[in-house]
Short mmCIF file of C-alpha atoms in Angstrom, two decimals:
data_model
loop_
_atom_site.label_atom_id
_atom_site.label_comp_id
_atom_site.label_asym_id
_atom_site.label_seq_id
_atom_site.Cartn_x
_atom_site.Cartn_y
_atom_site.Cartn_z
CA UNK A 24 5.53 -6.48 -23.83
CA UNK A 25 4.97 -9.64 -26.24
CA UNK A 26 7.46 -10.95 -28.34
CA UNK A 27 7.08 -9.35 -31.87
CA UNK A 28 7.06 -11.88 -34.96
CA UNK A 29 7.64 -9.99 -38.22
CA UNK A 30 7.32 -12.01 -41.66
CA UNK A 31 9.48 -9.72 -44.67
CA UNK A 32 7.89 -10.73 -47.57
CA UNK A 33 10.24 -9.26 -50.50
CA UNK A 34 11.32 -10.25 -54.16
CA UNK A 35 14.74 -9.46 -53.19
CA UNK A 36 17.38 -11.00 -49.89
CA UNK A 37 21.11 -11.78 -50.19
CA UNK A 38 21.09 -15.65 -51.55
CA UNK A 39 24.56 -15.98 -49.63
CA UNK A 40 26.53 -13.57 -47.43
CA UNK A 41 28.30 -11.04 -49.44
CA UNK A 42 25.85 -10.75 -51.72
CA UNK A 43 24.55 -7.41 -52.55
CA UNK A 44 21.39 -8.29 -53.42
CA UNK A 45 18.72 -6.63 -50.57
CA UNK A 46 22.02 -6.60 -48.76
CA UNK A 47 19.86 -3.83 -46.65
CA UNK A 48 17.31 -6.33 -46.03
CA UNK A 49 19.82 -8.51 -44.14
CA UNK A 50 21.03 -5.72 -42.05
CA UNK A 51 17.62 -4.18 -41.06
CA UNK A 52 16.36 -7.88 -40.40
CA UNK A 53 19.89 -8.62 -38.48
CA UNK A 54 19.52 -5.12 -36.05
CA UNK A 55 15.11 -6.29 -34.96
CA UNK A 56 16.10 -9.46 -34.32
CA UNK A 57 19.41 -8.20 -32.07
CA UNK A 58 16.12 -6.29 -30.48
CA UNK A 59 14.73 -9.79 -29.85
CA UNK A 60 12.18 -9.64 -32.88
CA UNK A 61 11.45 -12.88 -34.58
CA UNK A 62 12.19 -12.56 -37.74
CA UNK A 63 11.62 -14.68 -40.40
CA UNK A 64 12.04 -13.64 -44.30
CA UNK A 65 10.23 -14.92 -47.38
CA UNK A 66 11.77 -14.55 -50.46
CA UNK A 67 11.92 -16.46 -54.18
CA UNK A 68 14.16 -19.21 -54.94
CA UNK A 69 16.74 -18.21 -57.81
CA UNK A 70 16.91 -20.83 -60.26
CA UNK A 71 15.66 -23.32 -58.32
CA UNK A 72 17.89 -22.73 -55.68
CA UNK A 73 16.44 -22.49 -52.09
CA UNK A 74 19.16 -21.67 -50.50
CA UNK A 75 20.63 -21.68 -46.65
CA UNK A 76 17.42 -21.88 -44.26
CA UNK A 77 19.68 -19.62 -41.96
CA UNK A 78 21.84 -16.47 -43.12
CA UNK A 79 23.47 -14.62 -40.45
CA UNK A 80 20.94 -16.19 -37.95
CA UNK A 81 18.24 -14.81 -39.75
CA UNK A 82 15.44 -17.33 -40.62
CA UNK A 83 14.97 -17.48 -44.46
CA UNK A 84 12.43 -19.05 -46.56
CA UNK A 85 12.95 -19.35 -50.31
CA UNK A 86 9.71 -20.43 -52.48
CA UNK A 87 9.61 -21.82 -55.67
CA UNK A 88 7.54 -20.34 -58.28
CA UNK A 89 8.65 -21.47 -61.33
CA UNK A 90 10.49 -24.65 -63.31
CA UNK A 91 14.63 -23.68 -62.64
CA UNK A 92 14.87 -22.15 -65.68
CA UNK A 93 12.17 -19.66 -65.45
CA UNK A 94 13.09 -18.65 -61.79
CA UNK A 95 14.51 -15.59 -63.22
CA UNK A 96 12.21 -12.74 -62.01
CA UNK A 97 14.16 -11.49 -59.05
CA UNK A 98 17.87 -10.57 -58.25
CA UNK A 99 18.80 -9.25 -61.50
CA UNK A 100 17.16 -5.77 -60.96
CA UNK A 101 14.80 -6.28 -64.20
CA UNK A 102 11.61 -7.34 -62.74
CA UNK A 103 9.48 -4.44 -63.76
CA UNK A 104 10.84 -5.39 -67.70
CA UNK A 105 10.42 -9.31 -67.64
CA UNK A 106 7.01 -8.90 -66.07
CA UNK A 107 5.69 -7.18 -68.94
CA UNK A 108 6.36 -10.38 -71.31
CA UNK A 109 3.54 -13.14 -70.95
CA UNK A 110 5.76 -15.38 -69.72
CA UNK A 111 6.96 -13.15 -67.49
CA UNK A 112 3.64 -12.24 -66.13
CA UNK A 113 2.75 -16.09 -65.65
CA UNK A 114 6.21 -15.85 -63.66
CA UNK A 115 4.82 -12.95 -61.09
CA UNK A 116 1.28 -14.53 -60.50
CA UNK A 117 2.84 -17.67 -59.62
CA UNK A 118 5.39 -15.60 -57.17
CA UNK A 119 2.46 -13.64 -55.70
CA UNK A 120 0.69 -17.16 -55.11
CA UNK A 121 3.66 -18.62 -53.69
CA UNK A 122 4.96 -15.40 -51.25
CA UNK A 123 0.84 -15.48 -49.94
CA UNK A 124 0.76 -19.27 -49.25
CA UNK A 125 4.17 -19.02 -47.56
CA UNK A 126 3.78 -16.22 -45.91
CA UNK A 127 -0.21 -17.80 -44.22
CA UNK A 128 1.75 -20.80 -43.46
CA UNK A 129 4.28 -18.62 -41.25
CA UNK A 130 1.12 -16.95 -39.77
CA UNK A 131 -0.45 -20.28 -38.47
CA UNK A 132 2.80 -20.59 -36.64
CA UNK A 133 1.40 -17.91 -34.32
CA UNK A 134 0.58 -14.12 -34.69
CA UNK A 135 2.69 -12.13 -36.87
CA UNK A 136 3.36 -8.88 -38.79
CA UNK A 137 3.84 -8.77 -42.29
CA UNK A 138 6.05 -6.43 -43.62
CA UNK A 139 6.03 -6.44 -47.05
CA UNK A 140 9.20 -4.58 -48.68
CA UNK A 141 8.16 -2.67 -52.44
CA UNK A 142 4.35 -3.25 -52.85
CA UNK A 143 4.97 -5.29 -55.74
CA UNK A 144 5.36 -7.93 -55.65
CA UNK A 145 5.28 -8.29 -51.86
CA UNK A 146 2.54 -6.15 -50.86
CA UNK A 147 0.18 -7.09 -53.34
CA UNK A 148 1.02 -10.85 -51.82
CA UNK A 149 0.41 -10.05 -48.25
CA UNK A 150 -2.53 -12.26 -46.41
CA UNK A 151 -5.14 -9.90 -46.12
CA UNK A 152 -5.84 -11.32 -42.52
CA UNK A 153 -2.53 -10.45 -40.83
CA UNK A 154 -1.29 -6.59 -39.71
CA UNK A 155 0.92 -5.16 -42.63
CA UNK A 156 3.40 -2.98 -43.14
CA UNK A 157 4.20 -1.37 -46.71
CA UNK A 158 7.87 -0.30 -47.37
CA UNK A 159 7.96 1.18 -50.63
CA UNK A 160 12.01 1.60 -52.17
CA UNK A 161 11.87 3.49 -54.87
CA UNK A 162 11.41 1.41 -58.23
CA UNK A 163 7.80 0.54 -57.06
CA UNK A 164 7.04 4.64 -56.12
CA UNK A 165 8.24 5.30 -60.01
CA UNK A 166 5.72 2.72 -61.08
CA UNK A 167 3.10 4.74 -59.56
CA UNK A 168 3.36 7.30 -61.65
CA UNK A 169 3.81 5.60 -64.57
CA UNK A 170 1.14 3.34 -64.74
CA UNK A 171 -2.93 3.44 -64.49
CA UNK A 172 -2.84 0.18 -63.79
CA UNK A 173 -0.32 0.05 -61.06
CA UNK A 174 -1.95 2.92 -59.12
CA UNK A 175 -5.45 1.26 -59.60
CA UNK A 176 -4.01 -2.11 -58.45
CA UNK A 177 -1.98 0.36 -55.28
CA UNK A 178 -4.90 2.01 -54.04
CA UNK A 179 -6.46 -0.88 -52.10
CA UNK A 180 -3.53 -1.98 -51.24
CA UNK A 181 -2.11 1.47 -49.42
CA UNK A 182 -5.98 2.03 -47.92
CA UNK A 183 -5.51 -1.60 -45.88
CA UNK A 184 -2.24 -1.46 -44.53
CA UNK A 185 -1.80 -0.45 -41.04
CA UNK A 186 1.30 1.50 -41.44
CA UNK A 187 2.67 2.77 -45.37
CA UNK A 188 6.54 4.43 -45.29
CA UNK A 189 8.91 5.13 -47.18
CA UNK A 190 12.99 5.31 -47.68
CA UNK A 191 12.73 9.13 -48.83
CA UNK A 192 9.97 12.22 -49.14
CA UNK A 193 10.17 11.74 -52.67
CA UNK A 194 8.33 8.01 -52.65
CA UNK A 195 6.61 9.63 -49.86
CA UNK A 196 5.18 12.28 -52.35
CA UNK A 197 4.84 9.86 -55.39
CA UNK A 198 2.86 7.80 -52.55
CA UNK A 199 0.80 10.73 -51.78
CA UNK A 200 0.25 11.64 -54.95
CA UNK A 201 -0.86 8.10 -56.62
CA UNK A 202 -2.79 6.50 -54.07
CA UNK A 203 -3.61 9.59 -51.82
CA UNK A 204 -2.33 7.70 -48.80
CA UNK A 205 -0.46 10.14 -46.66
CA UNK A 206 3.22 9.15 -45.19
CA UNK A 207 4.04 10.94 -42.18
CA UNK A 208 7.17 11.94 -41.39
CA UNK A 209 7.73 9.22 -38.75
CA UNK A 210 7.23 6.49 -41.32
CA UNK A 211 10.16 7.72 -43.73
CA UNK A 212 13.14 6.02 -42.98
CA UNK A 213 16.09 5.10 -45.33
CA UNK A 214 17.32 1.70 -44.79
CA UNK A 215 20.37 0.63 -42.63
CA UNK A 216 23.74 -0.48 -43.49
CA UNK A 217 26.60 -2.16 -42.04
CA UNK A 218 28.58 1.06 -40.17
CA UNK A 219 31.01 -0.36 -38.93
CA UNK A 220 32.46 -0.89 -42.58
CA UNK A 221 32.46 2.98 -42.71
CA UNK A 222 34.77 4.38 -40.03
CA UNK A 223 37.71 5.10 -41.85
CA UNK A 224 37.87 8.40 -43.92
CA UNK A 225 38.97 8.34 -47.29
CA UNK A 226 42.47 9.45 -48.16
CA UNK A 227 41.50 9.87 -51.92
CA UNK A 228 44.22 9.49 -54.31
CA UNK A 229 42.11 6.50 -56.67
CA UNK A 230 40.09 8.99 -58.98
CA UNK A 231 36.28 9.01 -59.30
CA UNK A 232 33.60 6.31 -58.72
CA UNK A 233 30.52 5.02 -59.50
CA UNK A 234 28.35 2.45 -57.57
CA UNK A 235 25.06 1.27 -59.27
CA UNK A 236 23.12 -1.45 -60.54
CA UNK A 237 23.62 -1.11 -64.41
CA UNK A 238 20.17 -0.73 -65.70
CA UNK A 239 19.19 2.33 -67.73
CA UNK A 240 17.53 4.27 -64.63
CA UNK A 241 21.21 4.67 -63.25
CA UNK A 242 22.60 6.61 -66.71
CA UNK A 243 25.89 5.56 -66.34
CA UNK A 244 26.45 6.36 -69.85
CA UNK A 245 26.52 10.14 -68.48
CA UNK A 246 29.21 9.38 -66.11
CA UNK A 247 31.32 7.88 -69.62
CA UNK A 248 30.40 11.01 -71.40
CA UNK A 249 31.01 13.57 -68.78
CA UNK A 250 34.44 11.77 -67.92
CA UNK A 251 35.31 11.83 -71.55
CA UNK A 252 35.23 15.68 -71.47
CA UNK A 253 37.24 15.68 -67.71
CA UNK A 254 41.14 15.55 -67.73
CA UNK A 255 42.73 12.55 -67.03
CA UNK A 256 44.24 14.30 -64.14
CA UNK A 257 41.50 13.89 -62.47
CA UNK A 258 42.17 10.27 -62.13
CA UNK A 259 40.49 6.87 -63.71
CA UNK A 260 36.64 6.35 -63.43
CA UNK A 261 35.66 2.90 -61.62
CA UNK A 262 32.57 1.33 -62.09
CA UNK A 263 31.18 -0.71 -59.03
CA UNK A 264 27.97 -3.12 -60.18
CA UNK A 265 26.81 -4.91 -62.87
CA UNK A 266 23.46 -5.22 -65.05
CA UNK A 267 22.09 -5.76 -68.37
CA UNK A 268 23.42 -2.59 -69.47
CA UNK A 269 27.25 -3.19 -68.92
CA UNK A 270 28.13 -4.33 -72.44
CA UNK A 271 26.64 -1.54 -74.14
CA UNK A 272 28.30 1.09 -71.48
CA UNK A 273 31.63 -1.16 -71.60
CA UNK A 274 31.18 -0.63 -75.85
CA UNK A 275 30.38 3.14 -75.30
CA UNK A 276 33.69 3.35 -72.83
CA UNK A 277 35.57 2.28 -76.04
CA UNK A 278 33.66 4.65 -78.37
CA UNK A 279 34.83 7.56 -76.65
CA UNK A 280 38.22 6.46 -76.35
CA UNK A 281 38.06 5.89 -72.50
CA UNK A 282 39.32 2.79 -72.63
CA UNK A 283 42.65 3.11 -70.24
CA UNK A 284 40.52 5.92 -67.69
CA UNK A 285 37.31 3.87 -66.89
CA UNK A 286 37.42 0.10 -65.40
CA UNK A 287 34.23 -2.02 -64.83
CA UNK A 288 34.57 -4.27 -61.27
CA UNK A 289 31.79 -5.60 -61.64
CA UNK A 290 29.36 -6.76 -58.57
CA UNK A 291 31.18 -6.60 -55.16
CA UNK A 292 30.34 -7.87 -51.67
CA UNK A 293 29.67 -5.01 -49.09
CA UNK A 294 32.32 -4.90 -47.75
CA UNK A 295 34.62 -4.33 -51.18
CA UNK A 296 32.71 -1.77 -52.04
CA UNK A 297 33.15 0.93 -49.05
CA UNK A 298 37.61 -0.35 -49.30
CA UNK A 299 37.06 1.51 -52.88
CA UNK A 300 34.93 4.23 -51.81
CA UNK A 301 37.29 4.56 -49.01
CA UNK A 302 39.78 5.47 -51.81
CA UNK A 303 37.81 7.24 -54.41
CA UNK A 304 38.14 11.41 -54.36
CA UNK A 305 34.88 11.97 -55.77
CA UNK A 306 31.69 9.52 -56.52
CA UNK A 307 29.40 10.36 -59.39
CA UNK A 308 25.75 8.92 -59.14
CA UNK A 309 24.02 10.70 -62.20
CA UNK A 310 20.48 8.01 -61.17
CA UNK A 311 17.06 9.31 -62.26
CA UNK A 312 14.31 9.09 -59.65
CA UNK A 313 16.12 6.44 -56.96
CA UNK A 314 13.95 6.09 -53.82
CA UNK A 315 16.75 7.31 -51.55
CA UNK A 316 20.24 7.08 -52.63
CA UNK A 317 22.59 4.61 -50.69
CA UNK A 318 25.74 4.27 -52.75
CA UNK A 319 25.67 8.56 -52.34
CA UNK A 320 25.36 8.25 -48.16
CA UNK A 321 27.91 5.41 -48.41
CA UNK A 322 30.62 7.77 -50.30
CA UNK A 323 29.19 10.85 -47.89
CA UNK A 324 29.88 8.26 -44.57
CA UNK A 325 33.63 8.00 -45.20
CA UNK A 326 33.84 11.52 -46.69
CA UNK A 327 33.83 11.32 -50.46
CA UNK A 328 31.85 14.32 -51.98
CA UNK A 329 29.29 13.25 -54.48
CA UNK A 330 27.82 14.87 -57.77
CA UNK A 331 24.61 13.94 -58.55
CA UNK A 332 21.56 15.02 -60.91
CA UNK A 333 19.00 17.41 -60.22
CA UNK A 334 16.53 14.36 -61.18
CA UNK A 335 17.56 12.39 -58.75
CA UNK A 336 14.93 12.19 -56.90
CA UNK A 337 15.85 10.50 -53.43
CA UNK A 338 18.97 11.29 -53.76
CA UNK A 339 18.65 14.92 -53.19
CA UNK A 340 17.92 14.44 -49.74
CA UNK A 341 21.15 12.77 -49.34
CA UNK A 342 23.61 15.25 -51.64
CA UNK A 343 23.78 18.65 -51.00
CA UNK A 344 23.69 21.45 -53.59
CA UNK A 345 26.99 23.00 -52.03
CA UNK A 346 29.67 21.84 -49.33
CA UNK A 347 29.46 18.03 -49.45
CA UNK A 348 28.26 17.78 -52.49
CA UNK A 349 26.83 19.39 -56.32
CA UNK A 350 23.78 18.82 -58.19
CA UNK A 351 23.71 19.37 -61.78
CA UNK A 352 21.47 18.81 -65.02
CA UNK A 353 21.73 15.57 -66.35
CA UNK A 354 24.17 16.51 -69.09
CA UNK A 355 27.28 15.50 -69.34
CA UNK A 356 29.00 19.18 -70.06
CA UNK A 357 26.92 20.06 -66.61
CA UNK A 358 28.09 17.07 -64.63
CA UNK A 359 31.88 17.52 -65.53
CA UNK A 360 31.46 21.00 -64.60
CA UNK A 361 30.12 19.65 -61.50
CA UNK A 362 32.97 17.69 -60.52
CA UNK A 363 35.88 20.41 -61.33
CA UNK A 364 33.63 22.77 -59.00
CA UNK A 365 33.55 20.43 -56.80
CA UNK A 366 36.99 18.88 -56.82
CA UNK A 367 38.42 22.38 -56.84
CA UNK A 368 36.33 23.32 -53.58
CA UNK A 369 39.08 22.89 -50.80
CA UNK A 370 36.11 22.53 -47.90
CA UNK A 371 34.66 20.21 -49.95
CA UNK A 372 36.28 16.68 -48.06
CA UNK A 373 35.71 18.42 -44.82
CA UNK A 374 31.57 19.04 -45.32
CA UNK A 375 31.79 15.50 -46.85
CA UNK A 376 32.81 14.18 -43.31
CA UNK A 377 30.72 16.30 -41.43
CA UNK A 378 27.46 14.98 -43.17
CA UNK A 379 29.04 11.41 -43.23
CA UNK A 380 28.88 11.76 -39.51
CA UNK A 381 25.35 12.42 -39.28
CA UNK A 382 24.20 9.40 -42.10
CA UNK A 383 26.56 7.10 -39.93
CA UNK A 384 23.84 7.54 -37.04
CA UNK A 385 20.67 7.61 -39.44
CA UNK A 386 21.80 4.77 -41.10
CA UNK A 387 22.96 2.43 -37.89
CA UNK A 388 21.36 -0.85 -37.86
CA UNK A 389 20.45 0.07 -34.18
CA UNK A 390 18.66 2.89 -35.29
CA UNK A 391 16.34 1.81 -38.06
CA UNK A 392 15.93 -1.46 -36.33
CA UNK A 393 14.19 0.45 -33.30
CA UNK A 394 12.16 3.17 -35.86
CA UNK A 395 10.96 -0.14 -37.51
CA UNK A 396 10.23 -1.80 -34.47
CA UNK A 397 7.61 1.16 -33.22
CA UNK A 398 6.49 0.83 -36.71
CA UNK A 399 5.32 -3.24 -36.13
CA UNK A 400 4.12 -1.65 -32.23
CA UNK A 401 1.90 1.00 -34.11
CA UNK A 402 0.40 -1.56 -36.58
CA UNK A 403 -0.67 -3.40 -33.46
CA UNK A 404 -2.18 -0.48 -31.72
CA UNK A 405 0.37 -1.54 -28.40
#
């Protein structure tokens, strides 16, 4: 068989190891080329700053598209918000311009695949000449059904590419159900992450958690509220991730007099994050509409039961209603009841393993490397 070339076009790539920024990205790109797939990724500079042309020995490409100061588009989890200023729309033409000119420089190099990761930006960027593969996340399957002119600008898009998946059957749906481009089943896949960081079962003992970007979408304020009606015998509340939303959830910690229970760490590097889920007794991840879910597999894959909502969308393909796991309204009086059900459920720890075990094999590198790989086979009809 040839040698496959595959070109990630995405707004989003770790600028550094440790960084949790498309830390997914890394690991997925990491496990094809371990399978001897050239890899090379194309992603935006971040204030100017190009970067390492190497992480990991992964080949990486930053582009400018912007003066330093404006380079602010990506990384920060707020694309979708900025782009709607006129500045900020100036900013995501010029990174479309820039991923497509890369990305046909890479392609005179010799034949590739593209595989463009969320459809915006990357997608809509991808070389109309070359094969193309369409991950869509999450964020850019909730655009779909928000937005005319997303799903007008989608349409052509989804119709052209060679192969269209999807992390969970809920983008798969809101794929389905925007564009009319079916997703088989063979084309969702979540993305991979680092096992090997997730072999040790919790011993518990540290309280709940939360692990989330802090925008809006994630409602952490719900996790506040519902801990403020818990008893603080249940342990403190720690808050992994940051955003443009922690001051007004670290102010609304101090409103409701949670002030000594709940701690904000912050952004962590991977591998921080599972050494506190691998000490947390429960995770809460009350997320609207995520496109799959990770922080909830990560807390299943070293057996720490997880409440989420019944909105979750992805997510409810990763937390059970019973067992492992509880799904309840997003309401804080529902969510705490939630957690004492599911704190007080003795088999609770032991379905958390048992379903930890099987996301530990979905989730391999080694796995999703070689389901991505048929994908780039199947896109060129070999």
């Amino acid at each position: 068989m040839p040698v496959l070339r595959v070109v990630f076009l995405t707004h989003n790539f770790p600028r550094f190891v440790g960084d949790v920024s498309g830390a997914f990205l890394a690991t997925l790109a990491k496990g094809l080329v371990g399978r001897g797939v050239g890899v090379t990724v194309i992603a935006p500079s971040d204030g100017g700053d190009v970067g390492e042309s190497e992480l990991e020995g992964v080949a990486v490409r930053r582009v400018r598209y912007a003066t330093p100061a404006r380079e602010s588009l990506a990384y920060r989890g707020t694309m979708a918000e900025a782009a709607r200023s006129p500045r900020g729309a100036l900013s995501a033409w010029s990174l479309g311009h820039a991923f497509r000119r890369a990305a046909r420089e890479e392609l005179q190099r010799g034949p590739a695949i593209v595989h463009a990761h969320w459809w915006i930006p990357a997608g809509l960027a991808a070389p109309p000449e070359a094969p193309l593969v369409v991950t869509v996340h999450g964020t850019d399957a909730v655009l779909l059904g928000k937005s005319l002119v997303a799903r007008t600008l989608a349409r052509p898009l989804f119709r052209r590419a060679k192969v269209v998946t999807a992390v969970s059957v809920s983008a798969a749906d809101a794929i389905e159900a925007s564009t009319g481009r079916v997703v088989a089943g063979t084309h969702i896949q979540p993305m991979p992450v680092e096992i090997g960081r997730y072999l040790t079962w919790s011993g518990g003992g540290a309280g709940i958690v939360s692990v989330a970007r802090l925008t809006a979408q994630k409602r952490i304020d719900l996790a506040l509220r519902a801990v403020a009606l818990l008893p603080a015998e249940l342990g403190p509340l720690t808050i992994i991730g940051d955003g443009p939303e922690r001051g007004r959830l670290e102010a609304l910690r101090d409103q409701l007099g949670l002030t000594a229970r709940v701690r904000f760490l912050g952004a962590q590097s991977p591998a921080a994050v599972a050494e506190l889920l691998g000490r947390a007794d429960l995770a809460l991840f009350p997320a609207r509409k995520e496109g799959f879910g990770l922080a909830a597999a990560e807390s299943l894959m070293v057996g720490v039961p997880v409440v989420a909502c019944i909105d979750g969308g992805g997510v409810l393909a990763v937390v059970p209603e019973t067992g492992a796991g509880r799904r309840a309204h997003p309401d804080p009086a529902a969510i705490a009841a939630a957690v004492l059900d599911l704190n007080a459920d003795p088999a609770a720890r032991d379905h958390a393993r048992a379903e930890g075990i099987r996301w530990r094999s979905a989730l391999s590198p080694e796995h999703v490397a070689e389901v991505c790989e048929g994908w780039y086979r199947e896109a060129l009809d070999v």
